[in-house]
Amino acid sequence: MARPTYPKRTSTRQIAVAKGFRSGLEDKVSGELDNAGIPYAYEQFKITYTVPERLAKYTPDFPLLHNGIIVETKGQFVTADRQKHKLIKEQQPDLDIRFVFSRSGTRISKQSQTTYAMWCETHGFLYADKSIPQDWLDEAPTAGRMEALKTLLQQANKKAKK
């Protein structure tokens, strides 16, 4: 007797990818920003930083255009991501990059007791779980943050025109 077949379920990630995002968390956060009427740019530019001996680029998820905060969503926060963000913070101190994790209580590795939250606190990054906190959205812009974001957007526009 043949087994019954069932339609395949579409995953949250598949739905997000169809909308142009890389993950379900990015899709969720963009929806929240849209619903709150907060202007943002999704992966519109790259931030240049130097890894010892090579130039690298990072495309931030959600730069908030009204206050200059850059929100990076992370399900997994692997070693390469942590190293990258330490270098960017050191080399671009006026950028205000904050994390929204699927779960900040996740340990950075099986062998470590350090969680994503503990790593952020140690390295001076603000973070939240699942959604952007309202106080981040309401936070007033600072001159340094806005100037740093403006510079990145101008660089992106110049490259787009070429």
Short mmCIF file of C-alpha atoms in Angstrom, two decimals:
data_model
loop_
_atom_site.label_atom_id
_atom_site.label_comp_id
_atom_site.label_asym_id
_atom_site.label_seq_id
_atom_site.Cartn_x
_atom_site.Cartn_y
_atom_site.Cartn_z
CA MET A 1 0.00 0.00 0.00
CA ALA A 2 1.38 3.43 -0.94
CA ARG A 3 2.11 5.96 1.76
CA PRO A 4 -0.02 9.08 1.72
CA THR A 5 1.80 12.20 0.56
CA TYR A 6 1.47 15.50 2.32
CA PRO A 7 2.19 18.96 0.96
CA LYS A 8 5.56 20.32 2.07
CA ARG A 9 5.41 23.05 4.66
CA THR A 10 7.05 26.30 3.77
CA SER A 11 9.58 27.26 6.43
CA THR A 12 9.85 30.69 8.00
CA ARG A 13 13.26 31.04 6.35
CA GLN A 14 11.88 30.13 2.92
CA ILE A 15 9.17 32.78 3.28
CA ALA A 16 11.77 35.34 4.39
CA VAL A 17 14.10 34.51 1.49
CA ALA A 18 11.20 34.93 -0.94
CA LYS A 19 10.75 38.45 0.49
CA GLY A 20 14.44 39.24 -0.01
CA PHE A 21 15.75 38.57 3.50
CA ARG A 22 18.31 36.04 4.66
CA SER A 23 16.42 34.82 7.72
CA GLY A 24 13.05 34.70 9.41
CA LEU A 25 14.36 37.00 12.16
CA GLU A 26 15.32 39.68 9.60
CA ASP A 27 11.82 39.40 8.07
CA LYS A 28 10.23 39.71 11.52
CA VAL A 29 12.30 42.75 12.49
CA SER A 30 11.61 44.49 9.16
CA GLY A 31 7.89 43.96 9.69
CA GLU A 32 8.11 45.47 13.15
CA LEU A 33 9.98 48.50 11.79
CA ASP A 34 7.41 48.88 9.00
CA ASN A 35 4.52 48.66 11.47
CA ALA A 36 6.20 51.25 13.73
CA GLY A 37 6.73 53.59 10.76
CA ILE A 38 10.49 53.64 11.37
CA PRO A 39 12.59 54.39 8.27
CA TYR A 40 15.47 51.99 7.71
CA ALA A 41 17.67 50.70 4.94
CA TYR A 42 18.00 46.92 4.63
CA GLU A 43 21.52 45.87 3.61
CA GLN A 44 22.00 49.01 1.51
CA PHE A 45 25.73 49.56 2.05
CA LYS A 46 28.93 47.92 3.19
CA ILE A 47 31.21 48.93 6.05
CA THR A 48 34.91 48.61 5.30
CA TYR A 49 37.21 47.29 8.01
CA THR A 50 40.64 45.71 8.03
CA VAL A 51 41.28 42.19 9.15
CA PRO A 52 44.98 41.90 9.78
CA GLU A 53 46.56 41.67 6.34
CA ARG A 54 43.36 42.12 4.30
CA LEU A 55 40.52 44.57 3.68
CA ALA A 56 37.07 43.16 4.37
CA LYS A 57 33.46 44.36 4.05
CA TYR A 58 30.38 43.95 6.18
CA THR A 59 26.81 44.65 5.11
CA PRO A 60 24.72 45.69 8.15
CA ASP A 61 21.13 44.44 8.34
CA PHE A 62 19.07 47.44 9.49
CA PRO A 63 20.59 50.92 9.69
CA LEU A 64 17.89 53.08 11.31
CA LEU A 65 17.93 56.23 9.22
CA HIS A 66 16.20 58.45 11.79
CA ASN A 67 18.71 57.98 14.62
CA GLY A 68 21.83 56.32 13.16
CA ILE A 69 21.65 53.06 15.13
CA ILE A 70 22.64 49.95 13.16
CA VAL A 71 20.69 46.83 14.13
CA GLU A 72 22.25 43.47 13.30
CA THR A 73 20.03 40.38 13.66
CA LYS A 74 21.69 37.11 14.62
CA GLY A 75 20.40 33.60 15.06
CA GLN A 76 23.89 32.16 15.30
CA PHE A 77 26.76 34.35 16.47
CA VAL A 78 29.82 32.43 15.29
CA THR A 79 33.48 33.19 16.01
CA ALA A 80 34.01 34.99 12.69
CA ASP A 81 31.05 37.32 13.43
CA ARG A 82 32.35 38.11 16.90
CA GLN A 83 35.86 38.84 15.60
CA LYS A 84 34.45 41.00 12.79
CA HIS A 85 32.37 43.11 15.15
CA LYS A 86 35.26 43.65 17.55
CA LEU A 87 37.40 44.91 14.64
CA ILE A 88 34.64 47.17 13.31
CA LYS A 89 34.02 48.66 16.78
CA GLU A 90 37.74 49.35 17.13
CA GLN A 91 38.15 50.80 13.63
CA GLN A 92 34.82 52.65 13.33
CA PRO A 93 34.06 53.85 16.88
CA ASP A 94 31.31 56.29 15.81
CA LEU A 95 29.14 53.46 14.46
CA ASP A 96 26.53 52.27 16.95
CA ILE A 97 25.96 48.60 16.10
CA ARG A 98 23.47 46.72 18.29
CA PHE A 99 22.34 43.11 18.12
CA VAL A 100 18.94 41.44 18.11
CA PHE A 101 19.44 37.75 18.83
CA SER A 102 17.02 34.88 18.43
CA ARG A 103 18.20 33.94 21.93
CA SER A 104 20.95 35.90 23.72
CA GLY A 105 21.29 33.15 26.32
CA THR A 106 22.86 30.81 23.76
CA ARG A 107 26.44 29.84 24.58
CA ILE A 108 29.10 30.93 22.08
CA SER A 109 30.32 27.31 21.89
CA LYS A 110 29.65 23.97 23.51
CA GLN A 111 32.88 24.26 25.46
CA SER A 112 32.21 27.79 26.77
CA GLN A 113 29.97 29.10 29.54
CA THR A 114 29.95 32.52 27.81
CA THR A 115 26.62 33.44 26.25
CA TYR A 116 25.97 35.87 23.40
CA ALA A 117 24.67 38.33 26.03
CA MET A 118 27.81 37.99 28.15
CA TRP A 119 30.01 38.53 25.09
CA CYS A 120 28.09 41.71 24.19
CA GLU A 121 28.37 43.06 27.73
CA THR A 122 32.10 42.32 27.81
CA HIS A 123 32.70 44.09 24.49
CA GLY A 124 30.35 47.04 24.95
CA PHE A 125 27.54 46.11 22.55
CA LEU A 126 23.87 46.61 23.33
CA TYR A 127 21.63 43.63 22.54
CA ALA A 128 18.08 42.37 22.76
CA ASP A 129 16.13 39.19 22.09
CA LYS A 130 13.74 38.65 19.17
CA SER A 131 12.72 42.30 18.56
CA ILE A 132 14.21 45.77 18.53
CA PRO A 133 13.41 47.42 21.88
CA GLN A 134 11.10 50.43 21.62
CA ASP A 135 13.63 52.62 23.45
CA TRP A 136 16.14 51.99 20.61
CA LEU A 137 13.51 53.11 18.11
CA ASP A 138 12.68 56.19 20.21
CA GLU A 139 16.31 57.06 20.93
CA ALA A 140 17.35 60.50 19.70
CA PRO A 141 20.09 60.72 17.08
CA THR A 142 23.59 61.83 18.03
CA ALA A 143 25.76 63.94 15.76
CA GLY A 144 28.54 61.31 15.67
CA ARG A 145 26.20 58.44 14.84
CA MET A 146 24.38 60.38 12.15
CA GLU A 147 27.60 61.61 10.56
CA ALA A 148 29.06 58.08 10.48
CA LEU A 149 25.89 56.70 8.88
CA LYS A 150 25.68 59.61 6.41
CA THR A 151 29.27 58.93 5.31
CA LEU A 152 28.48 55.25 4.67
CA LEU A 153 25.33 56.10 2.71
CA GLN A 154 27.22 58.63 0.58
CA GLN A 155 29.92 56.04 -0.19
CA ALA A 156 27.23 53.51 -1.16
CA ASN A 157 25.52 56.04 -3.44
CA LYS A 158 28.81 56.89 -5.20
CA LYS A 159 29.47 53.19 -5.87
CA ALA A 160 25.90 52.65 -7.09
CA LYS A 161 26.28 55.47 -9.64
CA LYS A 162 29.46 53.97 -11.13
#
